[in-house]
Short mmCIF file of C-alpha atoms and ligand atoms in Angstrom, two decimals:
data_model
loop_
_atom_site.label_atom_id
_atom_site.label_comp_id
_atom_site.label_asym_id
_atom_site.label_seq_id
_atom_site.Cartn_x
_atom_site.Cartn_y
_atom_site.Cartn_z
CA UNK A 197 -28.36 -0.54 -1.61
CA UNK A 198 -24.70 -0.71 -0.82
CA UNK A 199 -24.25 -4.46 -0.86
CA UNK A 200 -26.01 -5.33 -4.06
CA UNK A 201 -23.63 -4.92 -6.94
CA UNK A 202 -23.39 -6.56 -10.31
CA UNK A 203 -19.78 -7.74 -10.29
CA UNK A 204 -18.72 -7.93 -13.93
CA UNK A 205 -14.95 -8.18 -13.60
CA UNK A 206 -12.79 -11.09 -14.75
CA UNK A 207 -12.00 -12.29 -11.24
CA UNK A 208 -12.75 -12.51 -8.49
CA UNK A 209 -16.13 -13.46 -9.93
CA UNK A 210 -19.52 -13.63 -8.17
CA UNK A 211 -19.89 -16.57 -5.80
CA UNK A 212 -23.20 -18.50 -5.67
CA UNK A 213 -25.01 -18.48 -2.29
CA UNK A 214 -24.63 -22.28 -1.97
CA UNK A 215 -20.85 -21.96 -2.35
CA UNK A 216 -20.72 -19.11 0.19
CA UNK A 217 -22.69 -21.24 2.64
CA UNK A 218 -20.35 -24.18 2.08
CA UNK A 219 -17.35 -21.92 2.77
CA UNK A 220 -18.72 -21.13 6.22
CA UNK A 221 -18.77 -24.73 7.49
CA UNK A 222 -16.86 -25.47 10.72
CA UNK A 223 -13.17 -26.32 10.51
CA UNK A 224 -12.11 -29.96 10.57
CA UNK A 225 -8.88 -31.76 11.32
CA UNK A 226 -6.92 -31.56 8.09
CA UNK A 227 -5.17 -34.77 9.12
CA UNK A 228 -8.47 -36.57 9.69
CA UNK A 229 -10.79 -38.73 7.57
CA UNK A 230 -13.24 -35.95 6.60
CA UNK A 231 -10.48 -34.03 4.93
CA UNK A 232 -9.43 -37.03 2.83
CA UNK A 233 -13.00 -37.34 1.64
CA UNK A 234 -13.18 -33.65 0.79
CA UNK A 235 -9.90 -33.81 -1.10
CA UNK A 236 -11.04 -36.88 -3.06
CA UNK A 237 -14.29 -35.22 -3.98
CA UNK A 238 -12.54 -32.05 -5.15
CA UNK A 239 -10.01 -34.06 -7.16
CA UNK A 240 -12.72 -36.01 -8.97
CA UNK A 241 -14.49 -32.80 -9.97
CA UNK A 242 -11.27 -31.06 -10.96
CA UNK A 243 -10.21 -34.01 -13.14
CA UNK A 244 -13.47 -33.67 -15.08
CA UNK A 245 -12.91 -29.92 -15.57
CA UNK A 246 -9.28 -30.33 -16.65
CA UNK A 247 -10.22 -33.38 -18.75
CA UNK A 248 -7.26 -35.30 -17.38
CA UNK A 249 -6.32 -38.54 -15.66
CA UNK A 250 -3.11 -36.95 -14.35
CA UNK A 251 -2.43 -35.63 -10.88
CA UNK A 252 -3.93 -32.29 -9.93
CA UNK A 253 -2.52 -30.57 -6.87
CA UNK A 254 -4.59 -28.00 -5.01
CA UNK A 255 -2.48 -25.32 -3.36
CA UNK A 256 -3.38 -22.63 -0.82
CA UNK A 257 -2.55 -19.67 -3.06
CA UNK A 258 -3.94 -17.50 -5.85
CA UNK A 259 -3.38 -18.03 -9.58
CA UNK A 260 0.07 -16.49 -9.61
CA UNK A 261 1.15 -19.04 -7.01
CA UNK A 262 -0.06 -21.82 -9.32
CA UNK A 263 1.98 -20.30 -12.17
CA UNK A 264 5.04 -20.15 -9.93
CA UNK A 265 4.50 -23.78 -8.90
CA UNK A 266 4.24 -24.76 -12.59
CA UNK A 267 7.58 -23.12 -13.40
CA UNK A 268 9.71 -24.15 -10.42
CA UNK A 269 8.65 -27.79 -10.47
CA UNK A 270 9.74 -28.63 -14.02
CA UNK A 271 12.66 -26.29 -14.78
CA UNK A 272 16.22 -25.57 -13.70
CA UNK A 273 18.05 -22.25 -13.58
CA UNK A 274 19.61 -21.60 -16.99
CA UNK A 275 17.00 -23.63 -18.91
CA UNK A 276 15.93 -21.98 -22.12
CA UNK A 277 12.23 -21.12 -22.12
CA UNK A 278 10.12 -19.69 -24.94
CA UNK A 279 7.43 -17.39 -23.52
CA UNK A 280 4.51 -16.56 -25.81
CA UNK A 281 3.21 -13.19 -24.65
CA UNK A 282 -0.06 -11.65 -25.85
CA UNK A 283 -0.80 -9.48 -22.79
CA UNK A 284 -0.20 -8.84 -19.09
CA UNK A 285 -0.59 -12.42 -17.89
CA UNK A 286 1.72 -13.86 -20.53
CA UNK A 287 4.17 -11.21 -19.41
CA UNK A 288 3.76 -12.31 -15.77
CA UNK A 289 4.39 -15.98 -16.66
CA UNK A 290 7.62 -14.94 -18.45
CA UNK A 291 8.67 -12.79 -15.48
CA UNK A 292 8.25 -15.67 -13.02
CA UNK A 293 10.46 -17.91 -15.16
CA UNK A 294 13.04 -15.13 -15.35
CA UNK A 295 12.91 -14.52 -11.58
CA UNK A 296 13.85 -18.17 -10.99
CA UNK A 297 16.79 -18.01 -13.38
CA UNK A 298 15.40 -19.40 -16.63
CA UNK A 299 16.91 -18.07 -19.85
CA UNK A 300 13.67 -16.59 -21.18
CA UNK A 301 13.19 -15.83 -24.85
CA UNK A 302 10.01 -13.83 -25.34
CA UNK A 303 7.86 -13.95 -28.41
CA UNK A 304 5.60 -10.91 -28.12
CA UNK A 305 2.44 -10.50 -30.16
CA UNK A 306 0.42 -7.35 -30.56
CA UNK A 307 -2.08 -6.93 -27.70
CA UNK A 308 -5.48 -7.95 -28.99
CA UNK A 309 -4.00 -10.66 -31.19
CA UNK A 310 -3.57 -14.35 -30.47
CA UNK A 311 -0.30 -16.28 -30.69
CA UNK A 312 0.74 -16.77 -34.32
CA UNK A 313 1.23 -20.52 -34.27
CA UNK A 314 3.16 -20.59 -37.57
CA UNK A 315 5.73 -18.23 -36.07
CA UNK A 316 6.09 -20.47 -33.02
CA UNK A 317 6.46 -23.53 -35.27
CA UNK A 318 9.19 -21.77 -37.27
CA UNK A 319 11.11 -20.81 -34.12
CA UNK A 320 10.89 -24.34 -32.72
CA UNK A 321 12.02 -25.86 -36.03
CA UNK A 322 15.12 -23.64 -35.92
CA UNK A 323 15.98 -25.13 -32.56
CA UNK A 324 17.44 -28.38 -33.90
CA UNK A 325 19.72 -28.66 -30.86
CA UNK A 326 16.56 -28.79 -28.69
CA UNK A 327 17.82 -26.05 -26.40
CA UNK A 328 14.30 -24.89 -25.66
CA UNK A 329 13.11 -26.86 -22.65
CA UNK A 330 9.64 -25.36 -22.23
CA UNK A 331 7.07 -23.14 -23.90
CA UNK A 332 4.83 -20.89 -21.78
CA UNK A 333 1.43 -19.89 -23.07
CA UNK A 334 -1.76 -18.26 -21.75
CA UNK A 335 -5.01 -20.03 -22.62
CA UNK A 336 -7.25 -17.02 -22.10
CA UNK A 337 -5.43 -13.66 -21.87
CA UNK A 338 -7.57 -11.78 -19.39
CA UNK A 339 -5.90 -8.41 -19.96
CA UNK A 340 -6.89 -8.29 -23.64
CA UNK A 341 -9.84 -10.69 -23.94
CA UNK A 342 -8.13 -13.06 -26.37
CA UNK A 343 -8.24 -16.87 -26.35
CA UNK A 344 -5.29 -18.74 -27.81
CA UNK A 345 -5.73 -21.91 -29.85
CA UNK A 346 -4.01 -24.18 -27.33
CA UNK A 347 -4.59 -27.33 -29.37
CA UNK A 348 -2.70 -25.80 -32.31
CA UNK A 349 0.10 -24.48 -30.07
CA UNK A 350 0.41 -27.90 -28.49
CA UNK A 351 0.77 -29.64 -31.87
CA UNK A 352 3.86 -27.64 -32.77
CA UNK A 353 5.34 -27.90 -29.28
CA UNK A 354 4.78 -31.70 -29.25
CA UNK A 355 6.53 -31.96 -32.62
CA UNK A 356 9.57 -30.25 -31.06
CA UNK A 357 9.51 -32.09 -27.74
CA UNK A 358 9.62 -29.15 -25.28
CA UNK A 359 7.27 -29.06 -22.32
CA UNK A 360 4.13 -26.97 -22.71
CA UNK A 361 3.06 -24.98 -19.63
CA UNK A 362 -0.42 -23.48 -19.88
CA UNK A 363 -1.92 -20.67 -17.79
CA UNK A 364 -5.62 -21.44 -17.92
CA UNK A 365 -6.53 -19.42 -14.82
CA UNK A 366 -9.33 -17.53 -16.57
CA UNK A 367 -9.95 -20.22 -19.17
CA UNK A 368 -10.84 -23.48 -17.45
CA UNK A 369 -14.54 -24.21 -17.06
CA UNK A 370 -15.50 -21.12 -19.09
CA UNK A 371 -13.68 -22.36 -22.20
CA UNK A 372 -12.98 -25.90 -23.31
CA UNK A 373 -9.52 -27.31 -22.61
CA UNK A 374 -8.44 -30.92 -23.13
CA UNK A 375 -5.40 -31.44 -20.94
CA UNK A 376 -4.80 -35.08 -21.90
CA UNK A 377 -6.08 -35.20 -25.47
CA UNK A 378 -4.09 -32.10 -26.44
CA UNK A 379 -0.97 -33.32 -24.64
CA UNK A 380 -0.56 -30.38 -22.26
CA UNK A 381 2.22 -30.94 -19.73
CA UNK A 382 1.36 -28.53 -16.96
CA UNK A 383 -1.92 -26.63 -16.62
CA UNK A 384 -2.43 -23.98 -13.94
CA UNK A 385 -5.76 -22.59 -12.75
CA UNK A 386 -7.31 -20.89 -9.71
CA UNK A 387 -10.53 -20.87 -7.71
CA UNK A 388 -11.76 -17.30 -8.23
CA UNK A 389 -12.49 -17.25 -11.97
CA UNK A 390 -14.93 -19.65 -13.65
CA UNK A 391 -14.90 -22.11 -10.73
CA UNK A 392 -17.17 -19.67 -8.82
CA UNK A 393 -15.20 -20.01 -5.58
CA UNK A 394 -13.58 -17.21 -3.54
CA UNK A 395 -9.87 -16.52 -4.17
CA UNK A 396 -7.36 -18.68 -2.33
CA UNK A 397 -6.84 -21.93 -4.25
CA UNK A 398 -4.41 -22.62 -7.06
CA UNK A 399 -4.56 -25.82 -9.12
CA UNK A 400 -1.74 -27.44 -11.06
CA UNK A 401 -2.19 -30.49 -13.30
CA UNK A 402 1.02 -32.43 -13.94
CA UNK A 403 1.41 -34.91 -16.82
CA UNK A 404 3.73 -37.93 -16.83
CA UNK A 405 6.23 -35.89 -18.88
CA UNK A 406 6.02 -33.09 -16.32
CA UNK A 407 6.86 -35.52 -13.49
CA UNK A 408 9.84 -36.81 -15.50
CA UNK A 409 11.04 -33.23 -15.85
CA UNK A 410 10.37 -32.70 -12.14
CA UNK A 411 12.95 -35.39 -11.28
CA UNK A 412 15.66 -33.24 -12.95
CA UNK A 413 14.30 -29.79 -12.10
CA UNK A 414 16.54 -27.76 -9.82
CA UNK A 415 14.75 -24.45 -9.35
CA UNK A 416 14.38 -23.66 -5.64
CA UNK A 417 11.02 -24.59 -4.11
CA UNK A 418 9.64 -25.40 -0.72
CA UNK A 419 6.03 -24.27 -0.18
CA UNK A 420 5.26 -25.15 -3.80
CA UNK A 421 7.07 -28.50 -3.90
CA UNK A 422 4.58 -30.48 -5.99
CA UNK A 423 6.32 -33.83 -5.59
CA UNK A 424 5.94 -33.49 -1.84
CA UNK A 425 2.27 -32.61 -2.36
CA UNK A 426 1.76 -35.57 -4.69
CA UNK A 427 3.38 -38.04 -2.29
CA UNK A 428 1.29 -37.03 0.66
CA UNK A 429 -1.84 -36.87 -1.52
CA UNK A 430 -1.20 -40.40 -2.85
CA UNK A 431 -0.13 -41.96 0.43
CA UNK A 432 -2.26 -40.20 3.05
CA UNK A 433 -4.86 -38.18 1.13
CA UNK A 434 -3.58 -35.05 2.79
CA UNK A 435 -1.65 -31.90 1.92
CA UNK A 436 1.88 -31.04 3.10
CA UNK A 437 0.74 -27.83 4.78
CA UNK A 438 -2.57 -26.64 6.19
CA UNK A 439 -5.07 -26.47 3.30
CA UNK A 440 -7.51 -23.56 2.75
CA UNK A 441 -10.48 -25.44 4.15
CA UNK A 442 -13.18 -22.79 3.53
CA UNK A 443 -12.29 -22.53 -0.14
CA UNK A 444 -12.12 -26.31 -0.46
CA UNK A 445 -15.62 -26.68 0.99
CA UNK A 446 -16.68 -24.02 -1.50
CA UNK A 447 -14.86 -25.81 -4.31
CA UNK A 448 -16.64 -29.09 -3.65
CA UNK A 449 -19.96 -27.22 -3.93
CA UNK A 450 -18.86 -25.24 -7.00
CA UNK A 451 -17.77 -28.44 -8.73
CA UNK A 452 -21.12 -30.03 -7.92
CA UNK A 453 -22.85 -27.07 -9.56
CA UNK A 454 -20.61 -27.33 -12.62
CA UNK A 455 -21.37 -31.04 -12.90
CA UNK A 456 -25.07 -30.36 -12.56
CA UNK A 457 -25.05 -27.73 -15.31
CA UNK A 458 -22.81 -29.94 -17.42
CA UNK A 459 -19.42 -28.71 -18.62
CA UNK A 460 -20.52 -28.49 -22.25
CA UNK A 461 -23.62 -26.47 -21.27
CA UNK A 462 -21.37 -24.24 -19.22
CA UNK A 463 -19.17 -23.57 -22.29
CA UNK A 464 -22.31 -22.89 -24.36
CA UNK A 465 -23.54 -20.39 -21.76
CA UNK A 466 -20.19 -18.59 -21.90
CA UNK A 467 -20.43 -18.51 -25.70
CA UNK A 468 -23.86 -16.87 -25.43
CA UNK A 469 -22.63 -14.32 -22.90
CA UNK A 470 -19.52 -13.46 -24.93
CA UNK A 471 -21.54 -13.26 -28.12
CA UNK A 472 -24.06 -10.92 -26.50
CA UNK A 473 -21.43 -8.53 -25.16
CA UNK A 474 -19.70 -8.33 -28.53
CA UNK A 475 -22.96 -7.91 -30.47
CA UNK A 476 -24.20 -5.16 -28.14
CA UNK A 477 -20.87 -3.32 -28.27
CA UNK A 478 -20.92 -3.46 -32.04
CA UNK A 479 -24.47 -2.07 -32.08
CA UNK A 480 -23.29 0.74 -29.76
CA UNK A 481 -20.48 1.55 -32.19
CA UNK A 482 -17.78 0.58 -29.69
CA UNK A 483 -14.40 -0.70 -30.83
CA UNK A 484 -13.21 -3.98 -29.31
CA UNK A 485 -9.54 -4.76 -28.73
CA UNK A 486 -9.59 -8.47 -29.54
CA UNK A 487 -9.22 -9.91 -33.01
CA UNK A 488 -12.77 -11.22 -33.61
CA UNK A 489 -11.37 -14.64 -34.62
CA UNK A 490 -9.92 -15.11 -31.12
CA UNK A 491 -12.35 -13.06 -29.02
CA UNK A 492 -12.72 -14.53 -25.54
CA UNK A 493 -16.07 -15.73 -24.25
CA UNK A 494 -14.92 -15.03 -20.69
CA UNK A 495 -13.91 -11.36 -20.87
CA UNK A 496 -14.26 -8.50 -23.38
CA UNK A 497 -11.94 -5.48 -23.74
CA UNK A 498 -13.62 -2.34 -25.00
CA UNK A 499 -12.40 1.10 -26.07
CA UNK A 500 -14.66 3.89 -24.80
CA UNK A 501 -16.22 6.10 -27.49
CA UNK A 502 -14.58 9.38 -28.62
CA UNK A 503 -14.60 12.03 -25.93
CA UNK A 504 -15.33 9.60 -23.08
CA UNK A 505 -12.67 8.13 -20.81
CA UNK A 506 -12.54 4.64 -19.45
CA UNK A 507 -12.53 6.07 -15.89
CA UNK A 508 -15.73 8.05 -16.55
CA UNK A 509 -17.54 4.96 -17.83
CA UNK A 510 -16.46 2.82 -14.91
CA UNK A 511 -17.23 5.35 -12.18
CA UNK A 512 -20.66 6.21 -13.57
CA UNK A 513 -21.56 2.54 -13.89
CA UNK A 514 -20.36 1.81 -10.38
CA UNK A 515 -21.81 4.82 -8.61
CA UNK A 516 -25.13 5.11 -10.36
CA UNK A 517 -25.92 1.57 -11.47
CA UNK A 518 -23.88 -0.62 -9.12
CA UNK A 519 -22.31 -2.36 -12.10
CA UNK A 520 -18.63 -3.11 -11.50
CA UNK A 521 -16.45 -3.16 -14.61
CA UNK A 522 -12.67 -3.62 -14.76
CA UNK A 523 -10.13 -1.18 -16.13
CA UNK A 524 -7.30 -2.08 -18.46
CA UNK A 525 -4.04 -3.68 -17.39
CA UNK A 526 -0.40 -2.94 -18.13
CA UNK A 527 0.09 -0.64 -21.08
CA UNK A 528 -3.68 -0.56 -21.76
CA UNK A 529 -4.55 0.52 -18.19
CA UNK A 530 -6.03 3.84 -19.30
CA UNK A 531 -7.11 2.83 -22.78
CA UNK A 532 -9.77 0.19 -22.30
CA UNK A 533 -12.34 -1.09 -19.88
CA UNK A 534 -13.20 -4.77 -19.53
CA UNK A 535 -16.38 -6.69 -18.86
CA UNK A 536 -15.90 -10.04 -17.18
CA UNK A 537 -18.60 -12.57 -18.09
CA UNK A 538 -17.34 -15.80 -16.59
CA UNK A 539 -18.36 -18.02 -13.72
CA UNK A 540 -21.62 -17.46 -11.88
CA UNK A 541 -23.00 -15.08 -14.50
CA UNK A 542 -26.34 -15.58 -16.21
CA UNK A 543 -27.99 -14.10 -19.29
CA UNK A 544 -29.94 -11.51 -17.32
CA UNK A 545 -26.77 -10.32 -15.55
CA UNK A 546 -25.18 -9.57 -18.90
CA UNK A 547 -28.38 -8.05 -20.28
CA UNK A 548 -28.61 -5.71 -17.24
CA UNK A 549 -24.95 -4.75 -17.41
CA UNK A 550 -25.27 -3.92 -21.11
CA UNK A 551 -28.42 -1.84 -20.47
CA UNK A 552 -26.54 0.12 -17.78
CA UNK A 553 -23.57 0.54 -20.12
CA UNK A 554 -25.76 1.90 -22.94
CA UNK A 555 -27.55 4.29 -20.55
CA UNK A 556 -24.27 5.38 -18.98
CA UNK A 557 -22.60 6.08 -22.32
CA UNK A 558 -25.56 8.22 -23.40
CA UNK A 559 -25.31 10.20 -20.18
CA UNK A 560 -21.64 10.78 -20.94
CA UNK A 561 -22.63 12.29 -24.29
CA UNK A 562 -22.00 9.36 -26.61
CA UNK A 563 -24.43 8.62 -29.43
CA UNK A 564 -25.66 5.18 -28.54
CA UNK A 565 -28.74 3.36 -29.78
CA UNK A 566 -29.86 1.59 -26.61
CA UNK A 567 -32.66 -0.36 -28.26
CA UNK A 568 -30.39 -1.63 -31.02
CA UNK A 569 -27.76 -2.68 -28.46
CA UNK A 570 -30.24 -4.57 -26.31
CA UNK A 571 -31.92 -6.19 -29.30
CA UNK A 572 -28.52 -7.40 -30.50
CA UNK A 573 -27.71 -8.79 -27.04
CA UNK A 574 -31.13 -10.37 -26.72
CA UNK A 575 -30.75 -12.25 -29.99
CA UNK A 576 -27.53 -13.84 -28.69
CA UNK A 577 -28.70 -14.52 -25.13
CA UNK A 578 -32.09 -15.99 -25.94
CA UNK A 579 -31.88 -17.27 -29.50
CA UNK A 580 -35.29 -18.34 -30.73
C1 LIG B 807 -6.46 -14.01 -12.77
C2 LIG B 807 -5.37 -14.56 -13.62
C3 LIG B 807 -4.16 -15.04 -13.08
C4 LIG B 807 -3.84 -15.09 -11.63
O1 LIG B 807 -4.10 -14.00 -10.92
P1 LIG B 807 -4.08 -14.01 -9.31
O2 LIG B 807 -4.46 -12.63 -9.01
O3 LIG B 807 -2.69 -14.33 -8.91
O4 LIG B 807 -5.02 -15.06 -8.87
C5 LIG B 807 -3.23 -15.59 -13.94
N1 LIG B 807 -3.46 -15.67 -15.24
C6 LIG B 807 -4.59 -15.24 -15.81
C7 LIG B 807 -4.79 -15.42 -17.27
C8 LIG B 807 -5.59 -14.67 -15.01
O5 LIG B 807 -6.72 -14.25 -15.56
#
């Protein structure tokens, strides 16, 4: 059955049938009253997910576009920026800042580890002249499967006074994030991860402090001019350019589903899924990349067993079982494979994927105790 696959990659994620149906609604006038209603509805749902009262702008772009919008709307060329890098996406955030002329100082941490907050605090304390204008951090590093403690990072950044820009593209909705309570200045996300919507929308939440910085920010911007987007959103309930209507229809439906499940239940489901993948991998004797203290509940990075390559695992699972796993990224491209377990993913999806993984590894010659792996997963997925 060619079409039926179990898509277990960290984005794009599976899209629920109701969202797909919503995406196929007829086009409307984006300068008409129905659009304003749609935009309002999406904004209400997004505010609940971001846990913020601030403005959220929805842009017709992918996650990288949202990251670019975050950078260019609050910074000027030559501004000193501290980029906290724990994997490929942290690296991308730093590269965008550099491309637009920021003076980027990188703080690199070993892949698989989270940001060492004490080290960040020490660096910021050294900066008594307050040269550092912004700190860039990834909430959930999708390339390694590590979740940073954003609340702790924010405490030390707030004490210094720099802006904190957060990439939560694969974090939001799967993992808890308190934009307002934690004092995050700019938070970027996208439609195709835990929001359960096809790719094509970027979201940027802007705090009061971010808007103050925006008034001074001189990096070039046109398509991603957030002040322009805010003005037309506030005054006319429209967008400056043609919005991605299909994805916005889908978003309204996805947000309704998230509200119906309840955000806290959604986080709990992701904790069960993450816990099951880790427990099963452990029972299969597989080594995980992430420091267990910071292991992500949205994605897991796994080293294949001795004598088996990551490519062999992924092609066998795809071709024989229709289970789609992701490879590694950046310097870990050939080293690890990743299981995405975020968004429209239920317990049985994860249970099936793990069963296929155990079977596949045995076929590739690895010594794997399938029953032990599935028992371990079962205990996490359906705790008695
Ligand atoms: C997916 C992702 C992005 C954005 O990727 P796009 O392909 O541009 O949508 C950015 N950051 C993280 C952490 C991601 O997981």
